[in-house]
Amino acid sequence: MIRRIVLSAALGICAFSSTYAQNAIPIPDTLTGNAITLNMHRDSVQFFPGAKSQTYSFNQYHYLGPTLILNKNQPLSITVNNTIGDTTTIHWHGMHVSAINDGGPHTMIKDGDTWNPQFTVLNHAAMFWYHPHFHGKTAKQAIKGAAGVIIVRDNEEATLALPRKYGVDDYPIIVQSVQFDAQNQAMPLGMQDSTLLVNGTINPMLAIPAQVVRLRLLNASGERSFNFGFTGNKQFSVIGSDGALLTAPVTTTRVRVAPGERYEILLDVSGMNGQSIYLMSYASEIPMGTQGGPTMPMGMGNPPMDSPLNGVDFNILQLNVVPATTGAITTIPTTLVAHTPWQEQQANITRPIRFTAANMMVMDGPFFFNDSTFNMMRIDYQIPQDNIEIWSLTNQTMVAHPFHIHDVQFYVLDRDGNPPPAYERGLKDVVMVAPNQTVRFITKFEDFADTIVPFMFHCHILMHEDAGMMGQFVIVPKVTGLTVTPITSGIKIYPNPTNNNLTVRFGDNPAATFNYRIVNAMGQTVQSATLQQSYIDVASLPAGFYQLVIEQDHKLYVSKFLKQ
Ligand code: C2O
Ligand code: CU
Ligand code: CU
């Protein structure tokens, strides 16, 4: 049995009173400053009559977590305490931080442990978010509520006449569509998701003042895309995308938002005091093949995906307009921030990535990049620091995939050769790729060389990601003459597994001098040295998997080994 919420469609502007109970959404409290603590814990919420739903959340919350408000260029130290009863990782989605601080799948926090990333905030003013990234369990953990938003402010944004009073005229709107089972528990693989949560609230309502308000939309769903709009096709202005404000507001009646994506919009409700409108998804306009569009006919071996939200227009959040505040923003600026996108001719390389599946009929995965499933032991790309790259994403599957890359923000160049819609021309870290489509983006891999800890790229449909639609890259330092070679060429390391020693042989040169680093599963360097002998003593390492990085004669070799 699948739990369903019956949705009422509101097509006109309606009066305040409503036929079913509305719950005011919480605007999460903020954390600021240079030292922030996040306590990730187990909790539960009474979403439905009967059993409570088990959740994961942060600090005082039963679901989701506080909003981090950060300033560009500030130093930041975050203490993450994990008490969920399971291993996790916490990732700062969209933020430009070094790989060791990024919270990807290699940076595990065991139950009862603490993780303390430290970095300088380098992003532009925009909204980012944090969520778990423990490989294989990202969907399970995120869908139980382990997420929160990050708002970065900067000097450029501060000079613009924009609403920025958090919770007064500037709101984080975290939209999730979740499937709950008959025991009221969130289902990570739920493709019949039908419960809509806004900031963790069912039947959500928000009171907004009769002026220009700023809504920071985040789609934190596991798989569903939304085609956001308002009652009666009311116009709004998109002012920002994943990683920055746009060059100018884009006036529209729709913005398509895939899992992981964010858009900031301005909505002018001046003169509407006492009225209500809804944030909606006009999902009837979403094409078949994109999750949220009409249900696809069942393919071979696929489960049904007949959510009542598929392919129909529905309300998401009731907005009740209340009197304007003093000092209200009443106009929408004509320009925002300057962008200088990288030019195609600057690119050092184009990387083609095909989205694939075992066969063409597969609708629920597993899906792959270039036919190979994710492997934590395999580095897919070694990218020279400061490379400007075009990534060319071709979707050869039947369903749409929102592609996300860590470390960088990018500019979308084109979709099948056509320029993207105006609101997609700013900085982004997630881009939707429709079936049979090729999307190209351009980016630059600045700042964070680390030959050991990789960054991820993956589909942000969480079940696809968990099932292996993910890859990883390292940024190699710009050292003249340094080339990166897979460990299999020109080097032998044995035995693997080992108890005491690893013998290292470079071709037929038994006495080479080399540098090495051994990195544990937490991404920490546990042993390093320069050696002139043909073996590495690993006797003192605790049992487990390690990454061995060797540099010899301007070549870099990377491999995993098992210490018994
Ligand atoms: Cu929001 Cu790698 O993820
Ligand atoms: Cu990310
Ligand atoms: Cu996908």
mmCIF file of C-alpha atoms in Angstrom, residues 212-489:
data_model
loop_
_atom_site.group_PDB
_atom_site.id
_atom_site.type_symbol
_atom_site.label_atom_id
_atom_site.label_comp_id
_atom_site.label_asym_id
_atom_site.label_seq_id
_atom_site.Cartn_x
_atom_site.Cartn_y
_atom_site.Cartn_z
ATOM 1 C CA VAL A 212 8.744 41.995 -3.777
ATOM 2 C CA VAL A 213 9.873 38.825 -1.999
ATOM 3 C CA ARG A 214 12.802 36.551 -2.735
ATOM 4 C CA LEU A 215 12.239 32.802 -2.818
ATOM 5 C CA ARG A 216 15.311 30.578 -2.893
ATOM 6 C CA LEU A 217 14.021 27.388 -4.454
ATOM 7 C CA LEU A 218 15.850 24.110 -3.823
ATOM 8 C CA ASN A 219 14.660 20.814 -5.224
ATOM 9 C CA ALA A 220 15.896 18.358 -2.593
ATOM 10 C CA SER A 221 13.842 15.453 -3.932
ATOM 11 C CA GLY A 222 15.345 12.083 -4.699
ATOM 12 C CA GLU A 223 14.163 11.994 -8.289
ATOM 13 C CA ARG A 224 11.281 14.360 -9.169
ATOM 14 C CA SER A 225 11.709 17.502 -11.263
ATOM 15 C CA PHE A 226 9.392 20.457 -10.782
ATOM 16 C CA ASN A 227 8.164 22.957 -13.334
ATOM 17 C CA PHE A 228 7.682 25.781 -10.871
ATOM 18 C CA GLY A 229 5.171 28.540 -11.510
ATOM 19 C CA PHE A 230 2.383 30.320 -9.668
ATOM 20 C CA THR A 231 -1.386 30.296 -9.692
ATOM 21 C CA GLY A 232 -2.835 31.897 -12.820
ATOM 22 C CA ASN A 233 0.533 31.951 -14.588
ATOM 23 C CA LYS A 234 1.654 34.898 -12.497
ATOM 24 C CA GLN A 235 4.987 36.228 -13.712
ATOM 25 C CA PHE A 236 8.128 36.221 -11.617
ATOM 26 C CA SER A 237 11.799 37.058 -12.154
ATOM 27 C CA VAL A 238 14.612 34.535 -11.928
ATOM 28 C CA ILE A 239 17.605 36.349 -10.429
ATOM 29 C CA GLY A 240 20.020 33.566 -9.552
ATOM 30 C CA SER A 241 21.000 30.004 -10.386
ATOM 31 C CA ASP A 242 23.016 27.370 -8.510
ATOM 32 C CA GLY A 243 26.240 29.320 -8.087
ATOM 33 C CA ALA A 244 25.589 33.051 -8.509
ATOM 34 C CA LEU A 245 23.165 35.779 -9.412
ATOM 35 C CA LEU A 246 22.397 36.167 -13.134
ATOM 36 C CA THR A 247 23.552 39.148 -15.181
ATOM 37 C CA ALA A 248 19.961 40.423 -15.198
ATOM 38 C CA PRO A 249 16.579 39.225 -13.939
ATOM 39 C CA VAL A 250 14.741 36.927 -16.352
ATOM 40 C CA THR A 251 10.993 37.481 -16.358
ATOM 41 C CA THR A 252 9.096 34.264 -16.903
ATOM 42 C CA THR A 253 6.142 32.173 -15.739
ATOM 43 C CA ARG A 254 8.062 28.868 -15.345
ATOM 44 C CA VAL A 255 11.344 27.602 -14.054
ATOM 45 C CA ARG A 256 12.250 23.929 -14.428
ATOM 46 C CA VAL A 257 14.144 22.607 -11.398
ATOM 47 C CA ALA A 258 15.716 19.139 -11.281
ATOM 48 C CA PRO A 259 16.967 17.419 -8.106
ATOM 49 C CA GLY A 260 19.931 19.306 -6.658
ATOM 50 C CA GLU A 261 19.258 22.511 -8.607
ATOM 51 C CA ARG A 262 18.545 25.908 -7.052
ATOM 52 C CA TYR A 263 16.970 29.017 -8.499
ATOM 53 C CA GLU A 264 16.403 32.316 -6.756
ATOM 54 C CA ILE A 265 13.318 34.183 -7.844
ATOM 55 C CA LEU A 266 11.638 37.485 -7.077
ATOM 56 C CA LEU A 267 7.868 37.442 -6.772
ATOM 57 C CA ASP A 268 6.005 40.757 -6.695
ATOM 58 C CA VAL A 269 2.872 40.509 -4.573
ATOM 59 C CA SER A 270 2.517 44.271 -4.048
ATOM 60 C CA GLY A 271 -1.112 45.250 -3.577
ATOM 61 C CA MET A 272 -2.205 41.648 -2.924
ATOM 62 C CA ASN A 273 -2.631 41.910 0.845
ATOM 63 C CA GLY A 274 -5.281 39.396 1.964
ATOM 64 C CA GLN A 275 -5.004 37.194 -1.110
ATOM 65 C CA SER A 276 -3.451 33.773 -1.545
ATOM 66 C CA ILE A 277 -1.593 32.184 -4.405
ATOM 67 C CA TYR A 278 0.227 28.896 -4.718
ATOM 68 C CA LEU A 279 3.685 27.946 -5.757
ATOM 69 C CA MET A 280 2.827 25.156 -8.194
ATOM 70 C CA SER A 281 4.428 22.608 -10.440
ATOM 71 C CA TYR A 282 2.998 22.748 -13.946
ATOM 72 C CA ALA A 283 4.049 19.155 -14.423
ATOM 73 C CA SER A 284 1.633 18.632 -17.327
ATOM 74 C CA GLU A 285 4.247 20.520 -19.376
ATOM 75 C CA ILE A 286 7.101 18.196 -18.349
ATOM 76 C CA PRO A 287 7.901 15.794 -21.188
ATOM 77 C CA MET A 288 7.652 12.038 -20.802
ATOM 78 C CA GLY A 289 11.038 10.672 -19.806
ATOM 79 C CA THR A 290 11.714 13.440 -17.303
ATOM 80 C CA GLN A 291 10.783 12.294 -13.803
ATOM 81 C CA GLY A 292 7.681 14.299 -12.966
ATOM 82 C CA GLY A 293 6.268 14.170 -16.479
ATOM 83 C CA PRO A 294 3.604 11.688 -17.591
ATOM 84 C CA THR A 295 4.095 8.111 -16.405
ATOM 85 C CA MET A 296 5.958 6.051 -18.977
ATOM 86 C CA PRO A 297 4.525 2.802 -20.232
ATOM 87 C CA MET A 298 6.067 -0.052 -18.284
ATOM 88 C CA GLY A 299 9.278 -1.341 -19.754
ATOM 89 C CA MET A 300 10.840 -4.732 -19.295
ATOM 90 C CA GLY A 301 11.288 -5.535 -15.637
ATOM 91 C CA ASN A 302 10.526 -2.029 -14.492
ATOM 92 C CA PRO A 303 8.415 -1.232 -11.458
ATOM 93 C CA PRO A 304 5.391 0.989 -11.976
ATOM 94 C CA MET A 305 6.108 4.702 -11.605
ATOM 95 C CA ASP A 306 2.516 5.859 -11.340
ATOM 96 C CA SER A 307 2.766 8.669 -8.828
ATOM 97 C CA PRO A 308 -0.391 10.811 -8.824
ATOM 98 C CA LEU A 309 1.941 13.810 -9.250
ATOM 99 C CA ASN A 310 3.179 12.627 -12.650
ATOM 100 C CA GLY A 311 2.184 14.790 -15.562
ATOM 101 C CA VAL A 312 -0.440 16.875 -13.760
ATOM 102 C CA ASP A 313 -0.379 20.436 -12.434
ATOM 103 C CA PHE A 314 -0.419 20.622 -8.652
ATOM 104 C CA ASN A 315 -0.060 23.081 -5.804
ATOM 105 C CA ILE A 316 3.044 22.946 -3.645
ATOM 106 C CA LEU A 317 3.040 25.869 -1.229
ATOM 107 C CA GLN A 318 0.222 28.217 -0.283
ATOM 108 C CA LEU A 319 1.418 31.822 -0.063
ATOM 109 C CA ASN A 320 -0.818 34.077 2.054
ATOM 110 C CA VAL A 321 -0.138 37.743 1.435
ATOM 111 C CA VAL A 322 -0.014 39.888 4.563
ATOM 112 C CA PRO A 323 0.666 43.642 4.994
ATOM 113 C CA ALA A 324 3.932 44.984 3.603
ATOM 114 C CA THR A 325 6.883 45.539 5.901
ATOM 115 C CA THR A 326 8.493 48.911 6.444
ATOM 116 C CA GLY A 327 11.337 49.518 4.042
ATOM 117 C CA ALA A 328 9.843 47.045 1.609
ATOM 118 C CA ILE A 329 11.529 46.374 -1.722
ATOM 119 C CA THR A 330 8.930 47.200 -4.365
ATOM 120 C CA THR A 331 10.892 47.144 -7.594
ATOM 121 C CA ILE A 332 12.981 44.591 -9.419
ATOM 122 C CA PRO A 333 16.473 45.687 -10.432
ATOM 123 C CA THR A 334 17.244 45.749 -14.153
ATOM 124 C CA THR A 335 20.793 44.403 -13.852
ATOM 125 C CA LEU A 336 22.509 42.148 -11.337
ATOM 126 C CA VAL A 337 26.133 40.957 -11.549
ATOM 127 C CA ALA A 338 28.729 40.789 -14.322
ATOM 128 C CA HIS A 339 29.747 37.421 -15.752
ATOM 129 C CA THR A 340 32.695 36.610 -17.993
ATOM 130 C CA PRO A 341 32.110 33.007 -19.068
ATOM 131 C CA TRP A 342 35.086 31.033 -20.331
ATOM 132 C CA GLN A 343 35.182 30.893 -24.103
ATOM 133 C CA GLU A 344 35.147 27.645 -26.058
ATOM 134 C CA GLN A 345 38.462 28.427 -27.707
ATOM 135 C CA GLN A 346 40.098 28.621 -24.251
ATOM 136 C CA ALA A 347 39.281 24.984 -23.507
ATOM 137 C CA ASN A 348 42.212 22.591 -23.063
ATOM 138 C CA ILE A 349 40.091 19.506 -23.673
ATOM 139 C CA THR A 350 36.562 18.252 -24.328
ATOM 140 C CA ARG A 351 35.505 15.245 -22.269
ATOM 141 C CA PRO A 352 32.658 13.251 -23.778
ATOM 142 C CA ILE A 353 30.501 11.452 -21.225
ATOM 143 C CA ARG A 354 27.705 9.166 -22.338
ATOM 144 C CA PHE A 355 24.858 8.269 -19.987
ATOM 145 C CA THR A 356 24.195 4.586 -20.552
ATOM 146 C CA ALA A 357 22.183 1.642 -19.277
ATOM 147 C CA ALA A 358 22.454 -2.112 -19.637
ATOM 148 C CA ASN A 359 19.814 -1.925 -22.348
ATOM 149 C CA MET A 360 17.716 0.738 -23.982
ATOM 150 C CA MET A 361 14.478 -0.277 -22.245
ATOM 151 C CA VAL A 362 15.763 0.351 -18.731
ATOM 152 C CA MET A 363 13.850 3.109 -16.947
ATOM 153 C CA ASP A 364 14.830 2.600 -13.321
ATOM 154 C CA GLY A 365 18.529 1.877 -13.659
ATOM 155 C CA PRO A 366 21.184 1.044 -12.970
ATOM 156 C CA PHE A 367 22.621 3.746 -15.176
ATOM 157 C CA PHE A 368 26.275 4.357 -15.954
ATOM 158 C CA PHE A 369 28.730 6.883 -17.317
ATOM 159 C CA ASN A 370 30.466 5.552 -20.422
ATOM 160 C CA ASP A 371 29.168 2.052 -19.612
ATOM 161 C CA SER A 372 31.057 1.705 -16.330
ATOM 162 C CA THR A 373 29.626 1.674 -12.855
ATOM 163 C CA PHE A 374 31.118 3.769 -10.043
ATOM 164 C CA ASN A 375 34.238 2.348 -8.469
ATOM 165 C CA MET A 376 35.724 4.059 -5.401
ATOM 166 C CA MET A 377 39.097 2.569 -6.343
ATOM 167 C CA ARG A 378 39.102 4.024 -9.856
ATOM 168 C CA ILE A 379 40.004 7.621 -10.680
ATOM 169 C CA ASP A 380 38.158 8.382 -13.903
ATOM 170 C CA TYR A 381 39.924 11.624 -14.805
ATOM 171 C CA GLN A 382 43.159 13.231 -13.719
ATOM 172 C CA ILE A 383 42.634 16.894 -14.468
ATOM 173 C CA PRO A 384 45.557 19.304 -14.532
ATOM 174 C CA GLN A 385 44.955 22.199 -12.168
ATOM 175 C CA ASP A 386 43.643 25.314 -13.948
ATOM 176 C CA ASN A 387 42.443 23.297 -16.944
ATOM 177 C CA ILE A 388 39.550 24.884 -18.779
ATOM 178 C CA GLU A 389 37.374 22.009 -19.973
ATOM 179 C CA ILE A 390 34.249 21.376 -21.960
ATOM 180 C CA TRP A 391 32.248 18.415 -20.722
ATOM 181 C CA SER A 392 29.961 17.042 -23.374
ATOM 182 C CA LEU A 393 27.151 14.983 -21.830
ATOM 183 C CA THR A 394 25.157 12.712 -24.104
ATOM 184 C CA ASN A 395 22.160 10.922 -22.653
ATOM 185 C CA GLN A 396 21.693 7.574 -24.386
ATOM 186 C CA THR A 397 19.029 6.361 -21.948
ATOM 187 C CA MET A 398 15.242 6.677 -21.889
ATOM 188 C CA VAL A 399 15.093 8.967 -18.873
ATOM 189 C CA ALA A 400 16.441 12.410 -17.999
ATOM 190 C CA HIS A 401 19.412 12.750 -15.630
ATOM 191 C CA PRO A 402 20.462 15.867 -13.666
ATOM 192 C CA PHE A 403 24.275 15.842 -13.925
ATOM 193 C CA HIS A 404 26.171 17.325 -10.988
ATOM 194 C CA ILE A 405 29.877 18.024 -10.587
ATOM 195 C CA HIS A 406 31.718 18.816 -7.365
ATOM 196 C CA ASP A 407 34.398 21.500 -6.883
ATOM 197 C CA VAL A 408 33.406 23.811 -9.733
ATOM 198 C CA GLN A 409 30.571 25.910 -11.106
ATOM 199 C CA PHE A 410 30.066 25.838 -14.875
ATOM 200 C CA TYR A 411 28.353 27.658 -17.725
ATOM 201 C CA VAL A 412 26.023 25.666 -19.974
ATOM 202 C CA LEU A 413 27.182 26.147 -23.567
ATOM 203 C CA ASP A 414 24.352 24.462 -25.399
ATOM 204 C CA ARG A 415 21.725 21.748 -25.611
ATOM 205 C CA ASP A 416 21.933 19.914 -28.927
ATOM 206 C CA GLY A 417 23.667 23.003 -30.265
ATOM 207 C CA ASN A 418 21.010 25.454 -29.079
ATOM 208 C CA PRO A 419 21.636 28.032 -26.368
ATOM 209 C CA PRO A 420 19.976 27.213 -23.024
ATOM 210 C CA PRO A 421 17.034 29.277 -21.712
ATOM 211 C CA ALA A 422 18.081 32.671 -20.340
ATOM 212 C CA TYR A 423 17.771 31.588 -16.706
ATOM 213 C CA GLU A 424 20.232 28.727 -17.339
ATOM 214 C CA ARG A 425 23.014 31.025 -18.550
ATOM 215 C CA GLY A 426 24.465 31.793 -15.123
ATOM 216 C CA LEU A 427 26.747 29.671 -12.966
ATOM 217 C CA LYS A 428 25.488 26.166 -12.315
ATOM 218 C CA ASP A 429 26.564 22.910 -10.720
ATOM 219 C CA VAL A 430 23.654 20.726 -11.861
ATOM 220 C CA VAL A 431 22.319 20.490 -15.390
ATOM 221 C CA MET A 432 19.436 18.371 -16.639
ATOM 222 C CA VAL A 433 20.131 16.223 -19.693
ATOM 223 C CA ALA A 434 17.007 14.947 -21.448
ATOM 224 C CA PRO A 435 16.874 11.566 -23.231
ATOM 225 C CA ASN A 436 18.819 11.637 -26.515
ATOM 226 C CA GLN A 437 20.159 15.070 -25.730
ATOM 227 C CA THR A 438 23.714 16.385 -25.664
ATOM 228 C CA VAL A 439 24.477 19.175 -23.215
ATOM 229 C CA ARG A 440 27.859 20.860 -23.161
ATOM 230 C CA PHE A 441 29.234 22.990 -20.344
ATOM 231 C CA ILE A 442 32.506 24.810 -19.794
ATOM 232 C CA THR A 443 34.364 25.219 -16.522
ATOM 233 C CA LYS A 444 37.783 25.794 -14.988
ATOM 234 C CA PHE A 445 39.370 23.561 -12.341
ATOM 235 C CA GLU A 446 41.013 26.153 -10.132
ATOM 236 C CA ASP A 447 42.796 26.091 -6.793
ATOM 237 C CA PHE A 448 42.578 22.648 -5.255
ATOM 238 C CA ALA A 449 45.142 20.173 -6.486
ATOM 239 C CA ASP A 450 45.059 16.911 -4.577
ATOM 240 C CA THR A 451 46.253 13.778 -6.286
ATOM 241 C CA ILE A 452 44.710 11.535 -3.653
ATOM 242 C CA VAL A 453 41.239 12.596 -2.607
ATOM 243 C CA PRO A 454 38.912 12.748 -5.595
ATOM 244 C CA PHE A 455 35.930 14.936 -6.376
ATOM 245 C CA MET A 456 32.699 13.343 -7.605
ATOM 246 C CA PHE A 457 30.496 13.842 -10.614
ATOM 247 C CA HIS A 458 27.179 12.066 -10.642
ATOM 248 C CA CYS A 459 23.517 11.992 -11.465
ATOM 249 C CA HIS A 460 21.608 13.827 -8.729
ATOM 250 C CA ILE A 461 18.735 11.383 -8.895
ATOM 251 C CA LEU A 462 19.863 9.813 -5.667
ATOM 252 C CA MET A 463 18.935 6.233 -6.497
ATOM 253 C CA HIS A 464 20.839 6.493 -9.783
ATOM 254 C CA GLU A 465 23.857 7.864 -7.938
ATOM 255 C CA ASP A 466 23.720 5.139 -5.276
ATOM 256 C CA ALA A 467 23.385 2.495 -7.987
ATOM 257 C CA GLY A 468 26.617 3.608 -9.654
ATOM 258 C CA MET A 469 25.896 6.616 -11.892
ATOM 259 C CA MET A 470 28.915 8.406 -10.482
ATOM 260 C CA GLY A 471 32.544 8.965 -11.353
ATOM 261 C CA GLN A 472 35.488 10.740 -9.773
ATOM 262 C CA PHE A 473 38.384 12.950 -10.715
ATOM 263 C CA VAL A 474 41.494 14.281 -9.039
ATOM 264 C CA ILE A 475 43.125 17.611 -9.744
ATOM 265 C CA VAL A 476 46.821 17.148 -10.372
ATOM 266 C CA PRO A 477 49.199 19.989 -9.598
ATOM 267 C CA LYS A 478 50.657 22.036 -12.400
ATOM 268 C CA VAL A 479 54.231 20.783 -12.257
ATOM 269 C CA THR A 480 56.174 21.058 -15.462
ATOM 270 C CA GLY A 481 57.021 17.654 -16.790
ATOM 271 C CA LEU A 482 54.727 15.804 -14.394
ATOM 272 C CA THR A 483 52.650 13.225 -16.183
ATOM 273 C CA VAL A 484 50.094 10.982 -14.612
ATOM 274 C CA THR A 485 50.221 7.324 -15.462
ATOM 275 C CA PRO A 486 47.972 4.535 -14.277
ATOM 276 C CA ILE A 487 49.788 2.343 -11.821
ATOM 277 C CA THR A 488 49.660 -0.580 -14.214
ATOM 278 C CA SER A 489 52.122 0.959 -16.627
#
